[in-house]
Amino acid sequence: MENKLIASSSPHIRSNETTQGLMLDVIIAMLPALVASVFYFGFNSVVLVVASVISAVITEYICNKLMKKSVSIGDLSAVVTGILLAFNIPASAPWWLPVMGSVFAIAIVKQIFGGIGFNIVNPALAGRAFLMSSWSTHMTGGFIDPVTDAVSAATPLTLIKGGSTGQLPSIFDMLLGNIPGCIGETSAILIILGGLYLIYRGTIKWIIPVFYIGTVAVLALIFDGGSMALYHLFGGGLMLGAFFMATDYATSPITDKGKIIYAVGAGALTILIRKIGGYPEGVSYSILLMNVITPLINKYVTPNVFGVAGGKNEK
């Protein structure tokens, strides 16, 4: 036979996308917020980001060697984890704090489970949770006010939690980032700009950010009224979590319907933690909890089966 049919196993879809290319897009998207963090919080912001990234990359390299795997630092995923972790730390934190968080995130959360794509929760968020439980004083009590350069513990969400709503900053300052908070989450407008870049590039889908933020907005309106809703949206880490961490490929659902369930669940948990929990924030733990039940969502919200008569019901 001149024309032979060659059968091969799936997957049959080919793409030019690479992990390195996707991670590079995420790094580019985070650059505006990174520049803003240096502008508002000064040189220590650079120190925290550099310490976090270098320790994440070195930890990944050492784990690869110890586990006799090919070195994966070239895919830039460790760099992304390092930047995201640093974004979740106050500017007054010591340099060793992101180092400890990065080592935990890469070695315990990512590499022990098999490396990129096999982790069950977002490594950067797990690293932040580890730092919160181990050094909570550094994580919750050292926020710098960019206006006065004074160390303050009062982020907008802390003020709402404590009932001191009369001291809240303006919405305009929250959009720009001119408020106390973690170094990478204060400038809502620049984080949104980075998120829109990722959606435009096709790196992430719009579903999770829109449904996550929308759920928080609706519940904030119901429980706190219109005057506080914008503070729930722009006064903490919601934008950073919705665009950059809840959308992690490995820890979010596969199907669009599953993504909606996941995002609405994260939004509801965020408001639940903020209203009746012990922390004024709630984004990190809500995403981590939804990460854990993502396999369950994938099990019951299955994609359509193509190439089989009768779809998924055909046996």
mmCIF file of C-alpha atoms in Angstrom:
data_model
loop_
_atom_site.group_PDB
_atom_site.id
_atom_site.type_symbol
_atom_site.label_atom_id
_atom_site.label_comp_id
_atom_site.label_asym_id
_atom_site.label_seq_id
_atom_site.Cartn_x
_atom_site.Cartn_y
_atom_site.Cartn_z
ATOM 1 C CA MET A 1 0.000 0.000 0.000
ATOM 2 C CA GLU A 2 1.320 3.413 -0.962
ATOM 3 C CA ASN A 3 -0.869 5.350 1.496
ATOM 4 C CA LYS A 4 -0.597 3.955 5.003
ATOM 5 C CA LEU A 5 -2.838 4.942 7.899
ATOM 6 C CA ILE A 6 -0.811 5.512 11.042
ATOM 7 C CA ALA A 7 -2.637 5.130 14.361
ATOM 8 C CA SER A 8 -1.275 6.857 17.462
ATOM 9 C CA SER A 9 -2.451 7.289 21.033
ATOM 10 C CA SER A 10 -3.941 10.546 22.329
ATOM 11 C CA PRO A 11 -3.493 13.467 22.776
ATOM 12 C CA HIS A 12 -3.883 14.400 19.124
ATOM 13 C CA ILE A 13 -4.116 18.170 19.602
ATOM 14 C CA ARG A 14 -0.826 19.949 19.027
ATOM 15 C CA SER A 15 0.023 23.478 20.160
ATOM 16 C CA ASN A 16 3.015 25.787 20.063
ATOM 17 C CA GLU A 17 2.402 26.792 23.691
ATOM 18 C CA THR A 18 5.134 25.923 26.160
ATOM 19 C CA THR A 19 5.255 26.112 29.940
ATOM 20 C CA GLN A 20 8.078 28.613 29.642
ATOM 21 C CA GLY A 21 6.017 30.823 27.306
ATOM 22 C CA LEU A 22 2.982 30.742 29.599
ATOM 23 C CA MET A 23 5.081 31.546 32.674
ATOM 24 C CA LEU A 24 6.801 34.375 30.820
ATOM 25 C CA ASP A 25 3.376 35.880 30.095
ATOM 26 C CA VAL A 26 2.517 35.705 33.805
ATOM 27 C CA ILE A 27 5.803 37.413 34.722
ATOM 28 C CA ILE A 28 5.149 40.182 32.171
ATOM 29 C CA ALA A 29 1.619 40.616 33.584
ATOM 30 C CA MET A 30 2.994 41.044 37.107
ATOM 31 C CA LEU A 31 5.594 43.671 36.140
ATOM 32 C CA PRO A 32 3.291 46.743 36.554
ATOM 33 C CA ALA A 33 2.351 45.667 40.098
ATOM 34 C CA LEU A 34 6.016 44.922 40.812
ATOM 35 C CA VAL A 35 7.080 48.407 39.717
ATOM 36 C CA ALA A 36 4.269 49.914 41.833
ATOM 37 C CA SER A 37 5.447 47.955 44.875
ATOM 38 C CA VAL A 38 8.920 49.482 44.553
ATOM 39 C CA PHE A 39 7.427 52.961 44.044
ATOM 40 C CA TYR A 40 5.203 52.728 47.133
ATOM 41 C CA PHE A 41 7.287 50.596 49.512
ATOM 42 C CA GLY A 42 10.873 51.278 48.440
ATOM 43 C CA PHE A 43 14.001 49.149 48.242
ATOM 44 C CA ASN A 44 12.842 46.501 50.711
ATOM 45 C CA SER A 45 10.256 45.469 48.149
ATOM 46 C CA VAL A 46 13.105 44.620 45.756
ATOM 47 C CA VAL A 47 14.913 42.703 48.503
ATOM 48 C CA LEU A 48 11.833 40.600 49.288
ATOM 49 C CA VAL A 49 11.114 39.758 45.640
ATOM 50 C CA VAL A 50 14.743 38.908 44.820
ATOM 51 C CA ALA A 51 15.141 36.777 47.969
ATOM 52 C CA SER A 52 11.893 34.952 47.218
ATOM 53 C CA VAL A 53 12.700 34.268 43.547
ATOM 54 C CA ILE A 54 16.307 33.179 44.120
ATOM 55 C CA SER A 55 15.368 30.841 46.968
ATOM 56 C CA ALA A 56 12.507 29.355 44.909
ATOM 57 C CA VAL A 57 14.779 28.674 41.926
ATOM 58 C CA ILE A 58 17.606 27.229 44.058
ATOM 59 C CA THR A 59 15.159 25.001 45.952
ATOM 60 C CA GLU A 60 13.710 23.710 42.680
ATOM 61 C CA TYR A 61 17.210 22.975 41.354
ATOM 62 C CA ILE A 62 18.241 21.119 44.512
ATOM 63 C CA CYS A 63 15.005 19.101 44.551
ATOM 64 C CA ASN A 64 15.487 18.151 40.890
ATOM 65 C CA LYS A 65 19.002 16.902 41.622
ATOM 66 C CA LEU A 66 18.046 15.020 44.806
ATOM 67 C CA MET A 67 15.097 13.349 43.053
ATOM 68 C CA LYS A 68 17.244 12.574 39.966
ATOM 69 C CA LYS A 69 14.901 14.459 37.643
ATOM 70 C CA SER A 70 15.721 16.761 34.766
ATOM 71 C CA VAL A 71 16.327 20.339 35.903
ATOM 72 C CA SER A 72 13.092 22.302 35.437
ATOM 73 C CA ILE A 73 14.114 25.823 36.434
ATOM 74 C CA GLY A 74 14.084 26.841 32.773
ATOM 75 C CA ASP A 75 10.282 26.639 32.625
ATOM 76 C CA LEU A 76 10.165 29.751 34.878
ATOM 77 C CA SER A 77 7.413 28.324 37.109
ATOM 78 C CA ALA A 78 9.640 28.685 40.181
ATOM 79 C CA VAL A 79 10.210 32.348 39.289
ATOM 80 C CA VAL A 80 6.434 32.900 39.131
ATOM 81 C CA THR A 81 5.962 31.185 42.502
ATOM 82 C CA GLY A 82 8.703 33.335 44.031
ATOM 83 C CA ILE A 83 7.191 36.610 42.770
ATOM 84 C CA LEU A 84 3.651 35.674 43.831
ATOM 85 C CA LEU A 85 4.804 34.673 47.297
ATOM 86 C CA ALA A 86 6.699 37.955 47.740
ATOM 87 C CA PHE A 87 3.587 39.853 46.584
ATOM 88 C CA ASN A 88 1.769 38.381 49.612
ATOM 89 C CA ILE A 89 4.252 39.679 52.198
ATOM 90 C CA PRO A 90 4.292 43.094 53.954
ATOM 91 C CA ALA A 91 7.128 45.458 53.017
ATOM 92 C CA SER A 92 8.560 45.551 56.549
ATOM 93 C CA ALA A 93 9.140 41.773 56.634
ATOM 94 C CA PRO A 94 12.736 40.498 57.026
ATOM 95 C CA TRP A 95 14.474 39.054 53.946
ATOM 96 C CA TRP A 96 14.524 35.520 55.339
ATOM 97 C CA LEU A 97 10.735 35.328 55.545
ATOM 98 C CA PRO A 98 10.140 34.878 51.770
ATOM 99 C CA VAL A 99 13.107 32.474 51.712
ATOM 100 C CA MET A 100 11.377 30.209 54.221
ATOM 101 C CA GLY A 101 8.098 30.499 52.349
ATOM 102 C CA SER A 102 9.683 29.718 48.967
ATOM 103 C CA VAL A 103 11.505 26.647 50.272
ATOM 104 C CA PHE A 104 8.245 25.327 51.712
ATOM 105 C CA ALA A 105 6.250 26.166 48.561
ATOM 106 C CA ILE A 106 8.673 24.535 46.127
ATOM 107 C CA ALA A 107 10.001 21.573 48.140
ATOM 108 C CA ILE A 108 6.919 20.524 50.129
ATOM 109 C CA VAL A 109 3.959 21.713 48.068
ATOM 110 C CA LYS A 110 5.311 21.307 44.528
ATOM 111 C CA GLN A 111 8.229 18.884 44.166
ATOM 112 C CA ILE A 112 7.184 16.218 46.675
ATOM 113 C CA PHE A 113 3.935 15.804 44.737
ATOM 114 C CA GLY A 114 5.804 15.383 41.433
ATOM 115 C CA GLY A 115 6.568 18.909 40.243
ATOM 116 C CA ILE A 116 4.603 21.307 38.076
ATOM 117 C CA GLY A 117 1.134 20.048 37.179
ATOM 118 C CA PHE A 118 0.973 17.553 40.053
ATOM 119 C CA ASN A 119 0.655 19.897 43.040
ATOM 120 C CA ILE A 120 -2.805 19.779 44.647
ATOM 121 C CA VAL A 121 -2.789 23.378 45.899
ATOM 122 C CA ASN A 122 -1.214 26.594 44.662
ATOM 123 C CA PRO A 123 2.412 26.596 45.927
ATOM 124 C CA ALA A 124 2.615 30.362 46.527
ATOM 125 C CA LEU A 125 -0.620 30.410 48.535
ATOM 126 C CA ALA A 126 0.440 27.366 50.543
ATOM 127 C CA GLY A 127 3.734 29.145 51.240
ATOM 128 C CA ARG A 128 1.830 32.182 52.450
ATOM 129 C CA ALA A 129 -0.375 30.021 54.694
ATOM 130 C CA PHE A 130 2.790 28.428 56.106
ATOM 131 C CA LEU A 131 4.251 31.850 56.907
ATOM 132 C CA MET A 132 0.958 33.010 58.441
ATOM 133 C CA SER A 133 0.893 30.058 60.806
ATOM 134 C CA SER A 134 4.610 30.218 61.655
ATOM 135 C CA TRP A 135 5.420 33.954 61.783
ATOM 136 C CA SER A 136 2.051 35.649 62.004
ATOM 137 C CA THR A 137 3.508 38.771 63.635
ATOM 138 C CA HIS A 138 5.622 39.520 60.550
ATOM 139 C CA MET A 139 2.733 38.676 58.199
ATOM 140 C CA THR A 140 -0.043 40.677 59.848
ATOM 141 C CA GLY A 141 1.576 43.513 61.785
ATOM 142 C CA GLY A 142 4.061 45.234 59.516
ATOM 143 C CA PHE A 143 2.119 47.012 56.802
ATOM 144 C CA ILE A 144 3.686 50.298 55.711
ATOM 145 C CA ASP A 145 1.504 53.302 54.880
ATOM 146 C CA PRO A 146 2.933 54.770 51.632
ATOM 147 C CA VAL A 147 1.584 58.217 52.553
ATOM 148 C CA THR A 148 3.372 58.566 55.921
ATOM 149 C CA ASP A 149 6.019 55.789 55.646
ATOM 150 C CA ALA A 150 4.853 54.698 59.110
ATOM 151 C CA VAL A 151 4.436 51.024 59.963
ATOM 152 C CA SER A 152 0.754 50.280 60.422
ATOM 153 C CA ALA A 153 -1.355 47.176 60.937
ATOM 154 C CA ALA A 154 -4.441 48.797 59.512
ATOM 155 C CA THR A 155 -5.176 47.734 55.972
ATOM 156 C CA PRO A 156 -8.598 48.748 54.627
ATOM 157 C CA LEU A 157 -9.959 45.277 55.386
ATOM 158 C CA THR A 158 -8.539 45.428 58.922
ATOM 159 C CA LEU A 159 -10.366 48.727 59.458
ATOM 160 C CA ILE A 160 -13.638 47.186 58.233
ATOM 161 C CA LYS A 161 -13.096 44.147 60.458
ATOM 162 C CA GLY A 162 -12.508 46.415 63.460
ATOM 163 C CA GLY A 163 -15.453 48.681 62.684
ATOM 164 C CA SER A 164 -13.219 51.741 62.099
ATOM 165 C CA THR A 165 -14.776 52.608 58.755
ATOM 166 C CA GLY A 166 -14.283 56.333 59.336
ATOM 167 C CA GLN A 167 -10.520 55.904 58.759
ATOM 168 C CA LEU A 168 -10.819 54.142 55.415
ATOM 169 C CA PRO A 169 -8.767 55.494 52.475
ATOM 170 C CA SER A 170 -10.401 56.804 49.322
ATOM 171 C CA ILE A 171 -11.418 54.467 46.490
ATOM 172 C CA PHE A 172 -8.987 56.349 44.225
ATOM 173 C CA ASP A 173 -6.046 55.576 46.550
ATOM 174 C CA MET A 174 -7.033 51.897 46.621
ATOM 175 C CA LEU A 175 -7.123 51.716 42.845
ATOM 176 C CA LEU A 176 -3.673 53.294 42.582
ATOM 177 C CA GLY A 177 -2.163 51.307 45.469
ATOM 178 C CA ASN A 178 -1.525 54.198 47.833
ATOM 179 C CA ILE A 179 -2.661 52.171 50.863
ATOM 180 C CA PRO A 180 -1.089 49.851 53.489
ATOM 181 C CA GLY A 181 -0.970 46.215 52.438
ATOM 182 C CA CYS A 182 1.194 43.436 51.064
ATOM 183 C CA ILE A 183 3.667 44.684 48.481
ATOM 184 C CA GLY A 184 2.035 43.227 45.377
ATOM 185 C CA GLU A 185 -1.661 43.498 46.097
ATOM 186 C CA THR A 186 -2.282 47.172 46.796
ATOM 187 C CA SER A 187 -2.547 48.588 43.263
ATOM 188 C CA ALA A 188 -5.821 47.109 42.065
ATOM 189 C CA ILE A 189 -5.808 48.867 38.717
ATOM 190 C CA LEU A 190 -2.333 47.581 37.745
ATOM 191 C CA ILE A 191 -3.218 44.025 38.810
ATOM 192 C CA ILE A 192 -6.388 44.212 36.697
ATOM 193 C CA LEU A 193 -4.270 45.509 33.810
ATOM 194 C CA GLY A 194 -1.986 42.475 34.161
ATOM 195 C CA GLY A 195 -4.995 40.159 34.361
ATOM 196 C CA LEU A 196 -6.489 41.618 31.181
ATOM 197 C CA TYR A 197 -3.154 41.034 29.442
ATOM 198 C CA LEU A 198 -3.291 37.343 30.446
ATOM 199 C CA ILE A 199 -6.870 37.030 29.142
ATOM 200 C CA TYR A 200 -5.905 38.776 25.889
ATOM 201 C CA ARG A 201 -2.965 36.408 25.438
ATOM 202 C CA GLY A 202 -5.164 33.397 26.149
ATOM 203 C CA THR A 203 -3.005 32.425 29.124
ATOM 204 C CA ILE A 204 -6.065 32.383 31.398
ATOM 205 C CA LYS A 205 -9.815 32.352 30.787
ATOM 206 C CA TRP A 206 -12.037 35.169 32.035
ATOM 207 C CA ILE A 207 -14.425 32.802 33.810
ATOM 208 C CA ILE A 208 -12.709 32.361 37.174
ATOM 209 C CA PRO A 209 -11.787 36.055 37.753
ATOM 210 C CA VAL A 210 -15.226 37.318 36.682
ATOM 211 C CA PHE A 211 -17.259 34.839 38.739
ATOM 212 C CA TYR A 212 -14.926 35.079 41.742
ATOM 213 C CA ILE A 213 -14.953 38.892 41.856
ATOM 214 C CA GLY A 214 -18.660 38.996 40.953
ATOM 215 C CA THR A 215 -19.582 36.667 43.806
ATOM 216 C CA VAL A 216 -17.636 38.759 46.313
ATOM 217 C CA ALA A 217 -19.278 41.937 44.960
ATOM 218 C CA VAL A 218 -22.823 40.562 45.249
ATOM 219 C CA LEU A 219 -22.321 39.136 48.746
ATOM 220 C CA ALA A 220 -20.544 42.299 49.938
ATOM 221 C CA LEU A 221 -23.520 44.353 48.710
ATOM 222 C CA ILE A 222 -25.929 42.070 50.556
ATOM 223 C CA PHE A 223 -24.058 41.975 53.862
ATOM 224 C CA ASP A 224 -22.251 45.338 54.020
ATOM 225 C CA GLY A 225 -24.111 47.596 51.577
ATOM 226 C CA GLY A 226 -22.902 49.585 48.594
ATOM 227 C CA SER A 227 -20.548 51.849 50.563
ATOM 228 C CA MET A 228 -18.334 48.925 51.657
ATOM 229 C CA ALA A 229 -18.544 46.724 48.557
ATOM 230 C CA LEU A 230 -15.718 48.485 46.717
ATOM 231 C CA TYR A 231 -13.459 48.112 49.769
ATOM 232 C CA HIS A 232 -14.044 44.374 49.687
ATOM 233 C CA LEU A 233 -13.066 44.357 46.014
ATOM 234 C CA PHE A 234 -10.034 46.670 46.020
ATOM 235 C CA GLY A 235 -8.885 46.847 49.667
ATOM 236 C CA GLY A 236 -7.096 43.484 49.925
ATOM 237 C CA GLY A 237 -5.752 40.633 47.862
ATOM 238 C CA LEU A 238 -8.888 39.780 45.867
ATOM 239 C CA MET A 239 -7.655 41.048 42.487
ATOM 240 C CA LEU A 240 -4.259 39.348 42.841
ATOM 241 C CA GLY A 241 -5.887 36.092 43.925
ATOM 242 C CA ALA A 242 -8.622 36.148 41.273
ATOM 243 C CA PHE A 243 -6.365 36.805 38.277
ATOM 244 C CA PHE A 244 -3.037 35.237 39.244
ATOM 245 C CA MET A 245 -3.601 32.431 41.780
ATOM 246 C CA ALA A 246 -7.138 31.068 41.466
ATOM 247 C CA THR A 247 -6.451 30.503 37.749
ATOM 248 C CA ASP A 248 -3.531 28.108 38.311
ATOM 249 C CA TYR A 249 -3.905 25.364 35.679
ATOM 250 C CA ALA A 250 -2.972 22.483 37.979
ATOM 251 C CA THR A 251 -5.289 23.398 40.848
ATOM 252 C CA SER A 252 -8.405 24.743 39.109
ATOM 253 C CA PRO A 253 -11.149 22.721 37.338
ATOM 254 C CA ILE A 254 -10.877 21.631 33.723
ATOM 255 C CA THR A 255 -14.342 22.476 32.425
ATOM 256 C CA ASP A 256 -15.984 25.897 32.139
ATOM 257 C CA LYS A 257 -18.891 24.772 34.330
ATOM 258 C CA GLY A 258 -16.434 23.483 36.893
ATOM 259 C CA LYS A 259 -14.562 26.788 36.841
ATOM 260 C CA ILE A 260 -17.813 28.629 37.626
ATOM 261 C CA ILE A 261 -18.537 26.368 40.613
ATOM 262 C CA TYR A 262 -14.961 26.776 41.813
ATOM 263 C CA ALA A 263 -14.976 30.587 41.458
ATOM 264 C CA VAL A 264 -18.382 31.072 43.113
ATOM 265 C CA GLY A 265 -17.257 28.818 45.961
ATOM 266 C CA ALA A 266 -14.057 30.834 46.425
ATOM 267 C CA GLY A 267 -16.040 34.075 46.454
ATOM 268 C CA ALA A 268 -18.515 32.791 49.028
ATOM 269 C CA LEU A 269 -15.723 31.481 51.252
ATOM 270 C CA THR A 270 -13.856 34.786 51.014
ATOM 271 C CA ILE A 271 -16.856 36.736 52.320
ATOM 272 C CA LEU A 272 -17.578 34.044 54.928
ATOM 273 C CA ILE A 273 -14.030 34.304 56.320
ATOM 274 C CA ARG A 274 -14.104 38.101 56.237
ATOM 275 C CA LYS A 275 -17.457 38.331 57.997
ATOM 276 C CA ILE A 276 -17.291 35.606 60.640
ATOM 277 C CA GLY A 277 -13.713 34.276 60.483
ATOM 278 C CA GLY A 278 -10.711 35.398 62.476
ATOM 279 C CA TYR A 279 -8.886 37.088 59.572
ATOM 280 C CA PRO A 280 -9.866 40.315 57.801
ATOM 281 C CA GLU A 281 -8.721 38.913 54.425
ATOM 282 C CA GLY A 282 -9.773 35.403 53.361
ATOM 283 C CA VAL A 283 -8.634 35.195 49.734
ATOM 284 C CA SER A 284 -5.715 32.821 50.337
ATOM 285 C CA TYR A 285 -7.612 30.290 52.418
ATOM 286 C CA SER A 286 -10.695 30.369 50.192
ATOM 287 C CA ILE A 287 -8.618 29.527 47.101
ATOM 288 C CA LEU A 288 -6.671 26.830 48.966
ATOM 289 C CA LEU A 289 -9.932 25.218 50.122
ATOM 290 C CA MET A 290 -11.326 25.256 46.589
ATOM 291 C CA ASN A 291 -8.001 23.832 45.307
ATOM 292 C CA VAL A 292 -8.560 20.853 47.594
ATOM 293 C CA ILE A 293 -12.042 20.095 46.240
ATOM 294 C CA THR A 294 -11.072 20.679 42.591
ATOM 295 C CA PRO A 295 -10.588 16.902 41.970
ATOM 296 C CA LEU A 296 -14.154 16.390 43.234
ATOM 297 C CA ILE A 297 -15.459 19.069 40.851
ATOM 298 C CA ASN A 298 -13.565 17.460 37.969
ATOM 299 C CA LYS A 299 -15.051 14.073 38.873
ATOM 300 C CA TYR A 300 -18.684 15.197 38.750
ATOM 301 C CA VAL A 301 -18.462 17.961 36.137
ATOM 302 C CA THR A 302 -16.992 16.010 33.251
ATOM 303 C CA PRO A 303 -16.235 17.375 29.773
ATOM 304 C CA ASN A 304 -18.076 16.240 26.663
ATOM 305 C CA VAL A 305 -16.538 13.213 25.000
ATOM 306 C CA PHE A 306 -15.782 13.774 21.330
ATOM 307 C CA GLY A 307 -15.519 11.061 18.738
ATOM 308 C CA VAL A 308 -17.945 8.708 20.497
ATOM 309 C CA ALA A 309 -21.505 8.273 19.276
ATOM 310 C CA GLY A 310 -23.919 9.317 22.012
ATOM 311 C CA GLY A 311 -21.248 11.268 23.947
ATOM 312 C CA LYS A 312 -20.340 10.311 27.497
ATOM 313 C CA ASN A 313 -23.414 8.124 27.931
ATOM 314 C CA GLU A 314 -22.246 5.752 25.220
ATOM 315 C CA LYS A 315 -20.419 2.737 26.668
#
